[in-house]
Coordinates of C-alpha atoms and ligand atoms in Angstrom, one line a residue:
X92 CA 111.7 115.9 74.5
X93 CA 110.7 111.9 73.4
X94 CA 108.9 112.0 76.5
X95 CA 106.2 114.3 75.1
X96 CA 105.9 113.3 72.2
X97 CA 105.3 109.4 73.7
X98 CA 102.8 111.2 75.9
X99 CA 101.1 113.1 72.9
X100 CA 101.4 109.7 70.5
X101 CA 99.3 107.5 73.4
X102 CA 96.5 110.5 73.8
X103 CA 96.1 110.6 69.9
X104 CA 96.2 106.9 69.3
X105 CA 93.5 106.3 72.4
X106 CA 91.1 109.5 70.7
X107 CA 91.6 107.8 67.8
X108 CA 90.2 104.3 68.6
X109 CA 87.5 106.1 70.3
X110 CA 86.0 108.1 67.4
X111 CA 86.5 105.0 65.2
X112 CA 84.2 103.2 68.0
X113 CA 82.0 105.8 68.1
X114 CA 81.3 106.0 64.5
X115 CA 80.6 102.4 64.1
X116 CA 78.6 102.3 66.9
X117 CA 76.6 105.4 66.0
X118 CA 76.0 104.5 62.5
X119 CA 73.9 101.1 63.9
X120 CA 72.7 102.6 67.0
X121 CA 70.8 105.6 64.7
X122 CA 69.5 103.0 62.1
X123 CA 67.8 100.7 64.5
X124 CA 66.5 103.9 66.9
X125 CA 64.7 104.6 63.2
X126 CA 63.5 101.0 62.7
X127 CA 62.0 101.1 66.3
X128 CA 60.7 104.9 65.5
X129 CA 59.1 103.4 62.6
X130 CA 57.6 100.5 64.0
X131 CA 56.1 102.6 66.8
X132 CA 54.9 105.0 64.1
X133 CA 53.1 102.1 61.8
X134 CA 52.0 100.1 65.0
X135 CA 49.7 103.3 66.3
X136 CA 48.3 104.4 63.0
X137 CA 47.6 100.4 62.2
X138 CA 46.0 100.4 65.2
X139 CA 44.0 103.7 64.8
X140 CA 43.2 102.8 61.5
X141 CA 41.5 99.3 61.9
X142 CA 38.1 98.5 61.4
X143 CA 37.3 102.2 61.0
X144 CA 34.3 103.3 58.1
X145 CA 34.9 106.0 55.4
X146 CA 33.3 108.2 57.4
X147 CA 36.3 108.6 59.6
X148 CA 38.2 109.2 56.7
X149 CA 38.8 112.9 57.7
X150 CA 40.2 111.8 61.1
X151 CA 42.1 109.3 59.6
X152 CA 44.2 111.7 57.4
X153 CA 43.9 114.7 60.0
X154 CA 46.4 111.8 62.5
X155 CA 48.2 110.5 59.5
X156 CA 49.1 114.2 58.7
X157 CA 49.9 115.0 62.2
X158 CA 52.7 112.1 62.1
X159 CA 54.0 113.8 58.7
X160 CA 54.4 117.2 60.4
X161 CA 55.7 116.0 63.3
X162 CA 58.1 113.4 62.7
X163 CA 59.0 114.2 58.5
X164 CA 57.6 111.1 57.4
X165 CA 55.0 110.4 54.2
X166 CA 52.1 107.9 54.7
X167 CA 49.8 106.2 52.4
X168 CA 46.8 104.0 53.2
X169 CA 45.7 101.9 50.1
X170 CA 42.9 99.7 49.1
X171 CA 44.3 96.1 48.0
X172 CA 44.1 96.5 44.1
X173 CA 46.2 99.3 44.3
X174 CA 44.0 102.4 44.9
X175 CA 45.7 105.7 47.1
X176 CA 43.1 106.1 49.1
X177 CA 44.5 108.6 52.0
X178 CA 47.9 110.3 51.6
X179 CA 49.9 112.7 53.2
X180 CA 51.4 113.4 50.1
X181 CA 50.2 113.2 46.7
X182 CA 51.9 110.1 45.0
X183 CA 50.3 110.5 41.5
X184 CA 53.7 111.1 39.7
X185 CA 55.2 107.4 41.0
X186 CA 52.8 105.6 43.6
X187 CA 52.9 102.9 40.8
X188 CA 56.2 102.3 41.8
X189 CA 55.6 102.5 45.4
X190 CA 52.6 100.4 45.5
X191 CA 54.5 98.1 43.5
X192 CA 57.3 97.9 45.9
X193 CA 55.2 97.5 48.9
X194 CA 52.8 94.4 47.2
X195 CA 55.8 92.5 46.4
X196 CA 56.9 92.4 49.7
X197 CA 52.9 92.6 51.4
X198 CA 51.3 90.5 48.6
X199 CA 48.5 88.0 49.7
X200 CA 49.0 88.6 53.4
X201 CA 46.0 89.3 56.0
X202 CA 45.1 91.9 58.3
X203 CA 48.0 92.3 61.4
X204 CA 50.8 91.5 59.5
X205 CA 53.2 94.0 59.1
X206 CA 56.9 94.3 58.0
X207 CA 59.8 97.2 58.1
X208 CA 62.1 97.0 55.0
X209 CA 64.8 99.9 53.0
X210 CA 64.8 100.5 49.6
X211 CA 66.7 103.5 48.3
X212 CA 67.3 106.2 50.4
X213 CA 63.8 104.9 52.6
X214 CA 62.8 103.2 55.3
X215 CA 59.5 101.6 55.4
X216 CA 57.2 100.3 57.1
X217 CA 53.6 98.3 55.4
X218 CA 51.1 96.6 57.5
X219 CA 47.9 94.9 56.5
X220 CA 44.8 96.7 57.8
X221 CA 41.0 96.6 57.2
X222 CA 39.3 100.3 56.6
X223 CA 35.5 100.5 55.4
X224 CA 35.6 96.6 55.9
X225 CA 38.0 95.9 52.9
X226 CA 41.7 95.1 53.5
X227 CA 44.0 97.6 52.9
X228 CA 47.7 98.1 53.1
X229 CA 49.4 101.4 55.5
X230 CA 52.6 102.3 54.2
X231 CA 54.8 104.4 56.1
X232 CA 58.2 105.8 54.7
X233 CA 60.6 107.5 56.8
X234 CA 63.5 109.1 54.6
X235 CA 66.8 108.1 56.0
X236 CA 68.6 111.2 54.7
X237 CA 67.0 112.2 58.0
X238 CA 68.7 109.7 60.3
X239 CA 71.7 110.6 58.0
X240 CA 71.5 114.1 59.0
X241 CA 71.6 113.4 62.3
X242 CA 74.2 111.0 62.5
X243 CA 76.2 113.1 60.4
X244 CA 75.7 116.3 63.1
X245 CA 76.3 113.8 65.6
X246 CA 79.9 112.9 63.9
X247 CA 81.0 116.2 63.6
X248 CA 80.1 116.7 67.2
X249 CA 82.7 113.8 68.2
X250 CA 85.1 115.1 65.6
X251 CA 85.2 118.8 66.8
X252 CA 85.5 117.3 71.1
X253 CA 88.0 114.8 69.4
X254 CA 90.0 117.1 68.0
X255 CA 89.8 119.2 71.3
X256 CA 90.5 116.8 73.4
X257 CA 93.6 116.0 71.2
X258 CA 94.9 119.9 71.6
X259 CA 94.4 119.4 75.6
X260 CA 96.3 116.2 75.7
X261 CA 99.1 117.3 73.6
X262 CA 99.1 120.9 76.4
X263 CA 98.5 118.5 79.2
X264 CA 101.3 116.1 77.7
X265 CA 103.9 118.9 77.0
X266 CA 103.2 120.5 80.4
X267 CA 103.4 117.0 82.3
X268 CA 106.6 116.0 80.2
X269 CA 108.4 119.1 81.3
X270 CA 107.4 118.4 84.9
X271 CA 109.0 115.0 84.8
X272 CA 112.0 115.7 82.4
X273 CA 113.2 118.8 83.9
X274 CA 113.8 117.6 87.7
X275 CA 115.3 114.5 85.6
X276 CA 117.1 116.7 83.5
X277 CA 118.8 118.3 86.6
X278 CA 119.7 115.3 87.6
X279 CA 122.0 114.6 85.1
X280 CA 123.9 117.7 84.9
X281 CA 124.5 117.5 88.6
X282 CA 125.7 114.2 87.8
X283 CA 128.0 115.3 85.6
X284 CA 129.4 117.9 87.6
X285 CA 130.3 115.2 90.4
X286 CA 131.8 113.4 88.0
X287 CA 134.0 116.2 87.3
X288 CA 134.9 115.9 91.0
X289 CA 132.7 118.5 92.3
X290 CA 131.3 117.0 95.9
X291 CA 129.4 120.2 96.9
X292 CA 126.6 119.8 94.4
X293 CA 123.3 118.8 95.9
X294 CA 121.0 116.3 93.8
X295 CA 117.6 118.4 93.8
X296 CA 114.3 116.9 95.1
X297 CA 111.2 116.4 93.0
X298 CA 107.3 116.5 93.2
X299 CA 107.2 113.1 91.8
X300 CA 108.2 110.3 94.6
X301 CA 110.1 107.9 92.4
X302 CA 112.6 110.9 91.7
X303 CA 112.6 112.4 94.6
X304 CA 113.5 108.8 96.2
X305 CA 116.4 108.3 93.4
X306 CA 117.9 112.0 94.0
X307 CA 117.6 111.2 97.9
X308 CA 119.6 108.0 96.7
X309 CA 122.0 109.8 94.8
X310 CA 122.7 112.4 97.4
X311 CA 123.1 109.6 99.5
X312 CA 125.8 108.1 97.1
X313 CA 127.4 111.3 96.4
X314 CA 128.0 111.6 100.5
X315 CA 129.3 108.3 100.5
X316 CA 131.7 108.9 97.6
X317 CA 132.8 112.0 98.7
X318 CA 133.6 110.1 102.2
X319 CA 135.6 107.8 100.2
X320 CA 137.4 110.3 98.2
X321 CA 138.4 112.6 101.5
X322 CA 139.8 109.0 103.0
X323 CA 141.6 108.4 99.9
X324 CA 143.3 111.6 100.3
X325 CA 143.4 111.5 103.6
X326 CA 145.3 107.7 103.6
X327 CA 147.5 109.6 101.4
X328 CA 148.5 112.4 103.1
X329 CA 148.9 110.3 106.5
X330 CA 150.8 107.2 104.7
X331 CA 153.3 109.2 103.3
X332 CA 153.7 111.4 106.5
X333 CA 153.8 108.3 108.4
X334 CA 156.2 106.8 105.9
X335 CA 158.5 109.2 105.8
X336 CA 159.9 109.3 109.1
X337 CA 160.9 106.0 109.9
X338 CA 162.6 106.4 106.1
X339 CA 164.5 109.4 107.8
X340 CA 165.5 107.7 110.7
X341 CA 167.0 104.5 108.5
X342 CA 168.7 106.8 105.8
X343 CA 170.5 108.5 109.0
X344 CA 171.3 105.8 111.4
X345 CA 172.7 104.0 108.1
X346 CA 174.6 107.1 107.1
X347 CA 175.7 107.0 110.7
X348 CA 176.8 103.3 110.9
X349 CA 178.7 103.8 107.4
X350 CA 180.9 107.1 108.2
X351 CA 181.3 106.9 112.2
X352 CA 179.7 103.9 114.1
X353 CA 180.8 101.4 111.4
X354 CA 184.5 100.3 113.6
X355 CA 182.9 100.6 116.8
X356 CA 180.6 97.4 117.4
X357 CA 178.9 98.5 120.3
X358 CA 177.6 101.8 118.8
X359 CA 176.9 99.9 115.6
X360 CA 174.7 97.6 117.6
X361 CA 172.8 100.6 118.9
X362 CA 172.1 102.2 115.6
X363 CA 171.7 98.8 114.0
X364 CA 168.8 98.2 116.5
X365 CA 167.5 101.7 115.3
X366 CA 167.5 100.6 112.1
X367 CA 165.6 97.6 112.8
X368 CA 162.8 98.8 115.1
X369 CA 162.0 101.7 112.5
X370 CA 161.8 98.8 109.7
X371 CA 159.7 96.8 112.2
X372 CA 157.3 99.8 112.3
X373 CA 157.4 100.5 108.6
X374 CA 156.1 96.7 108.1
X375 CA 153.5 97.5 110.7
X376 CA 152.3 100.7 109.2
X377 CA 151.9 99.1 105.5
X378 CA 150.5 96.0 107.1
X379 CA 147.2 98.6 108.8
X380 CA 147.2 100.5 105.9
X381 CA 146.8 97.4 103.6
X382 CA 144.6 95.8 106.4
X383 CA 142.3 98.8 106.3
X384 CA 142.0 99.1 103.0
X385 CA 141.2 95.0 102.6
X386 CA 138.4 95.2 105.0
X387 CA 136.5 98.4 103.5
X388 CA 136.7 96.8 100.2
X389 CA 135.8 93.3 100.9
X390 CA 133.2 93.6 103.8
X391 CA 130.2 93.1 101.7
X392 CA 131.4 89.2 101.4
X393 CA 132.2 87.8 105.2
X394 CA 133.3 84.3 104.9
X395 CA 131.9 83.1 108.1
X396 CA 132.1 79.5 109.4
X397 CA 132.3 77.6 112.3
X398 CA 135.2 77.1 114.5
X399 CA 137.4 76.4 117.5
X400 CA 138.0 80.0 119.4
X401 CA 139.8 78.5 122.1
X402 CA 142.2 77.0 119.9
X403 CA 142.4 80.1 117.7
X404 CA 143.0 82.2 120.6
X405 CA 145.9 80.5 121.3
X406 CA 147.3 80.6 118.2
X407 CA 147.3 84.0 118.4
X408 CA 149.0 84.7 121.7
X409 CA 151.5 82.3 120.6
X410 CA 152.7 85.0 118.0
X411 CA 153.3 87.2 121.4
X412 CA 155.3 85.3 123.1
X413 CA 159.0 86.2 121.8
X414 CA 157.4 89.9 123.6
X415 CA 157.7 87.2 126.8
X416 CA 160.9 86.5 125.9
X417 CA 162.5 89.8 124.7
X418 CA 160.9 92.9 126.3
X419 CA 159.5 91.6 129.4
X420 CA 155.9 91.3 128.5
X421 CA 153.5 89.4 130.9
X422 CA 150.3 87.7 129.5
X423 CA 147.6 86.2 132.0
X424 CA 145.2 84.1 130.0
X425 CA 142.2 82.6 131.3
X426 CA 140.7 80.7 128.5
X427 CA 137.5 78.4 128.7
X428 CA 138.1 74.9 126.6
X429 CA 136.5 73.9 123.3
X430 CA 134.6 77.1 122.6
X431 CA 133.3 77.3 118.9
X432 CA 132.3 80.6 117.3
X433 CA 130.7 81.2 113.8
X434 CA 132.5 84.0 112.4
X435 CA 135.0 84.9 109.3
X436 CA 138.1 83.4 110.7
X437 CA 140.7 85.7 108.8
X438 CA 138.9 89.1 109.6
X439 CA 138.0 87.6 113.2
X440 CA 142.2 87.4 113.5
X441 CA 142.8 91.0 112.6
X442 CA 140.0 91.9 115.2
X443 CA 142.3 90.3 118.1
X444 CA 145.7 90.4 116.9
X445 CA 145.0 94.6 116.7
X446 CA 143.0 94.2 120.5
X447 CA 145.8 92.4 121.7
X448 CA 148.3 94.8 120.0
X449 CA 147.0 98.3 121.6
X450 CA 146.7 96.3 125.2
X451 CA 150.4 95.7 124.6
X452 CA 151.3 99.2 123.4
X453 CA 149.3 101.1 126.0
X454 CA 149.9 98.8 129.3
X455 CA 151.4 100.4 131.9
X456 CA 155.0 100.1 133.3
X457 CA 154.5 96.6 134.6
X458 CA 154.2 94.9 131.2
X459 CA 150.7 92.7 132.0
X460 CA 148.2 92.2 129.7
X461 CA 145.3 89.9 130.7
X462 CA 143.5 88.3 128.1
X463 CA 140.0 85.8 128.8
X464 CA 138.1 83.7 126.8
X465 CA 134.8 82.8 129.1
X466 CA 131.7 81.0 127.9
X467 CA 128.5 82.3 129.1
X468 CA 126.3 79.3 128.2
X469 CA 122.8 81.1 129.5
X470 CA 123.3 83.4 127.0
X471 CA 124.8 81.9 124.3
X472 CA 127.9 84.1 124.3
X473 CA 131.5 83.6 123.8
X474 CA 132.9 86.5 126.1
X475 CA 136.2 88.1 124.7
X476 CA 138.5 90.4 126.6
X477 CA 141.7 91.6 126.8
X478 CA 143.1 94.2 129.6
X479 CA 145.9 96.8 130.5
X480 CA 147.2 98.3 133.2
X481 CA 147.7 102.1 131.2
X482 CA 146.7 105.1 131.6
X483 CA 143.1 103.8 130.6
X484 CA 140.8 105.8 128.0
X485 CA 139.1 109.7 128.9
X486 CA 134.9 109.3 128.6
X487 CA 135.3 111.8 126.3
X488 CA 137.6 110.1 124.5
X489 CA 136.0 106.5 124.5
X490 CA 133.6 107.1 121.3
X491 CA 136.2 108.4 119.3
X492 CA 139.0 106.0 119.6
X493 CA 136.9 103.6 117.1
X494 CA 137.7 106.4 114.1
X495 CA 139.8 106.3 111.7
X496 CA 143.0 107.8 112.3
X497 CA 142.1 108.8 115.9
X498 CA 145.3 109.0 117.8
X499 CA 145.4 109.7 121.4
X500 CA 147.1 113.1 122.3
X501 CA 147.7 111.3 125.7
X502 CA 151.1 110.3 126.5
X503 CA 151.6 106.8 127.7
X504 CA 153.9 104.5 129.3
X505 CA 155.9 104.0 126.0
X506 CA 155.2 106.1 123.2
X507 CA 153.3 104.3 120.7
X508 CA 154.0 105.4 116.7
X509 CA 150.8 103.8 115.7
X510 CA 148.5 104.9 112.6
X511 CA 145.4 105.4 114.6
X512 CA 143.7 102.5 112.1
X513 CA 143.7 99.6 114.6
X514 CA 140.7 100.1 116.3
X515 CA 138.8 101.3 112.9
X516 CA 139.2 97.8 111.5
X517 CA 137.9 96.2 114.6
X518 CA 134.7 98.2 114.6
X519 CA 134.3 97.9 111.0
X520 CA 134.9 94.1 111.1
X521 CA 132.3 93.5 114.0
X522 CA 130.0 95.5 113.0
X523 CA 129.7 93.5 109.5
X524 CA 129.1 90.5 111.9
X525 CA 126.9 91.9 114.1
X526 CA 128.7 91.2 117.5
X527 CA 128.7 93.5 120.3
X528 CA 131.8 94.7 121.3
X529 CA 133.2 98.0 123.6
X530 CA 135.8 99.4 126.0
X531 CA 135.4 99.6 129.7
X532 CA 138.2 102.6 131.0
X533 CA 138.6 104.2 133.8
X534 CA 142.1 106.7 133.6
X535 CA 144.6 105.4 135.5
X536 CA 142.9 102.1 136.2
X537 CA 143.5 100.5 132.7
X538 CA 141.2 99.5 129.8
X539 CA 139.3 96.3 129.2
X540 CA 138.4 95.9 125.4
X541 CA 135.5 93.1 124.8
X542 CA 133.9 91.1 122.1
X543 CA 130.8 89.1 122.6
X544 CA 130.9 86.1 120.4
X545 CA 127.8 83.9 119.7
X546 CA 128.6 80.4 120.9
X547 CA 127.6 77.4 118.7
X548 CA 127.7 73.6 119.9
X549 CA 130.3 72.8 117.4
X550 CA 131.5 71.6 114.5
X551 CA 128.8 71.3 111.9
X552 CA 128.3 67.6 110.6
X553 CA 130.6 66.5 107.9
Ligands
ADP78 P1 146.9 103.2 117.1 O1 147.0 102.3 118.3 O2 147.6 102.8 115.9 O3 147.1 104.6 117.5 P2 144.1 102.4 117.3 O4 143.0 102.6 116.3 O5 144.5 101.0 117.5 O6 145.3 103.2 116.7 O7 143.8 103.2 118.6 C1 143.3 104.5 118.6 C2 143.6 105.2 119.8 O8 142.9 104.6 120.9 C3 145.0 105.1 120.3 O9 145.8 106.1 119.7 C4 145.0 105.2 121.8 O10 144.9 106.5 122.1 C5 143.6 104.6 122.1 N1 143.8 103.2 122.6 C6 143.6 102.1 121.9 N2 143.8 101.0 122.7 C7 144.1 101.5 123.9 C8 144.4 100.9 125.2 N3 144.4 99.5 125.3 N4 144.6 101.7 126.3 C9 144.6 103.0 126.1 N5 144.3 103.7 125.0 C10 144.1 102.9 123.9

């Protein structure tokens, strides 16, 4: 787990720079708490010594001993040419060497000065005083294997919570590592078994927010995957359903034409037409099926620019026209001039030509389909429609009739062999742009489809 040991690595390094701090701060911080001890020490005895008689030379040692009880320290009071007058300790074996010490440092100074200086393993402090009206010199030495002690205790006690604090952080580290690893952990194999191409696992949630959010986001992509996958299959099974029986009905009619219709030109003609109409729907079926697939995959980038509805609407109903011509089709149109949209032309067609399409498919027996183009300049709106004269749509039916592969089980004027993907491209399309667009049915009375386009004044400038 690299996560724990990161965690554990951090704690140390931060407990680490922590004692290191401590220790150099301690190590000053205890010296100059002696200095000032010191100081405090010399100032009061100075002070308590100064201008006093020899009678008072009993009092004088009774406080100066008091000091060495309490606070560990030795002090001397000595005339000028080097005589120990009052001691706490008796400094016959070296006070030549400590008086020496002391004069070169105190040596031809007057009463009130005083000083705090080291030397060996002491700290001391002299000062200049005047006792039985002849100056003298107090010397105060505080041992700093004292301070030492102390600091040393001190360490350890910052050692022992250091190293403490070290065996919590690495607990605290493992058991927080754990927490965060396993939920991440799970993660991954579920992740892994989707991959396989199992759908029905479920990413688990986690007390931490960022991955509860990215299995939330995972469960979301799983759905959406899985969506895919069961269109996929779906598509499949569908296409090659749908595909396979206008294959049957060529193979046949051609069989037909070739061993009995072949001499007789009329019957020919019929099965010919056959023949045709099935390859006609064949075109139509692979032209959805590529057409759906094109606009699932490229919605994300909508090419959308400004132009001329009116004109493009025309274009389009001019592709109806041989219907006119050969089946008896009537189009109404009632289109506004000069009307300019901003949309994605090519996908904007498909929405349309399919509209168009299903009015022509599912118009009742009198052939009319009415289609409109009407500006509704207060609220800048293009409004789109097209209309039938069919059987019209059920209420119950109306919201389903935008999914994919939702095929009436109504029968209608002419049965219509469609793939029940028309109206699925049209929502998807307009919902990428953002237009509003429905069905207004009543059965028996016909359908009006409608797409609300935003108007624009026209043409950007060049
Ligand atoms: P297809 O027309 O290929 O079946 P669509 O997605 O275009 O697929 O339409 C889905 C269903 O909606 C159709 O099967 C039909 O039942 C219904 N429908 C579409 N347009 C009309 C219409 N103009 N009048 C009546 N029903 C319609």
């Amino acid at each position: 787990m690299l996560l724990w040991r990161y965690f554990a690595l951090f704690t140390i390094l931060i407990i680490a720079v922590v004692s290191l701090v401590c220790f150099g701060v301690l190590g000053s911080a205890y010296s100059s708490q002696a200095r000032s001890r010191i100081t405090t020490i010399g100032g009061g005895l100075s002070l308590f010594i100064n201008g006093k008689s020899s009678d008072f030379t009993g009092m004088v040692g009774n406080e100066m001993n008091r000091y060495a009880l309490t606070e560990g320290i030795d002090v001397f009071l000595s005339s000028a040419d080097g005589r120990a007058l009052i001691y706490t300790i008796d400094p016959s074996e070296n006070w030549e060497g400590i008086y020496g010490e002391m004069l070169s440092v105190v040596d031809g100074w007057t009463e009130g000065r005083a000083v705090v200086y080291s030397s060996d393993s002491l700290l001391n402090y002299a000062s200049c005083v005047t006792f039985n009206d002849e100056q003298c010199y107090l010397l105060v030495q505080y041992p700093m294997s004292i301070v030492e002690q102390s600091l040393r205790s001190t360490q350890i006690y910052v050692l022992v919570i250091a190293a403490v604090a070290i065996v919590v952080a690495f607990v605290i580290s493992y058991v927080l590592a754990r927490r965060i690893s396993a939920p991440i952990r799970s993660i991954s194999d579920t992740a892994m078994r989707m991959a396989k191409g199992d759908y029905s696992v479920q990413f688990a949630s986690a007390e931490f927010e960022e991955i509860a959010r990215l299995s939330e986001s995972l469960n979301y992509a799983k759905d959406e995957i899985k969506k895919s996958d069961d269109f996929q299959k779906e598509l499949l099974a569908n296409v090659s359903h749908d595909l396979r029986t206008p294959l049957t009905m060529i193979k046949a009619y051609a069989s037909m034409i070739q061993e009995i219709s072949g001499d007789d030109p009329q019957k020919r003609q019929k099965h010919l037409q056959v023949i045709i109409d099935e390859s006609d729907r064949l075109t139509g079926l692979v032209n959805d099926i590529l057409n759906a697939s094109k606009v699932s995959a490229g919605l994300s980038e909508l090419n959308k620019k400004v132009f001329n509805l009116t004109e493009f609407l025309y274009g389009i109903m001019n592709k109806f026209d041989y219907l006119q011509e050969t089946a008896g089709y009537k189009f109404f149109v009632d289109i506004d001039a000069d009307l300019y949209t901003l949309a994605d032309e090519e996908k904007i067609y498909q929405v349309i030509y399919n509209l168009i399409s299903n009015a022509v498919n599912y118009t009742g027996e009198d052939k009319c389909v009415y289609v409109s183009l009407k500006d509704c300049p207060e609220q800048r709106r293009i409004k789109f429609s097209v209309r039938d004269t069919g059987k019209g749509i059920p209420d119950e039916e109306k919201e389903h009739i935008w999914d994919r592969y939702y095929r009436s089980k109504d029968a209608h004027a002419r049965p219509v062999k469609g793939t029940g993907l028309g109206l699925n491209i049209v929502k998807i399309i307009l919902r990428a742009h953002n237009f509003d667009f429905g069905v207004n049915s009543k059965p028996g009375e016909g359908s009006v489809f409608y797409v609300d386009f935003p108007e624009v004044s026209s043409l950007p400038e060049q």
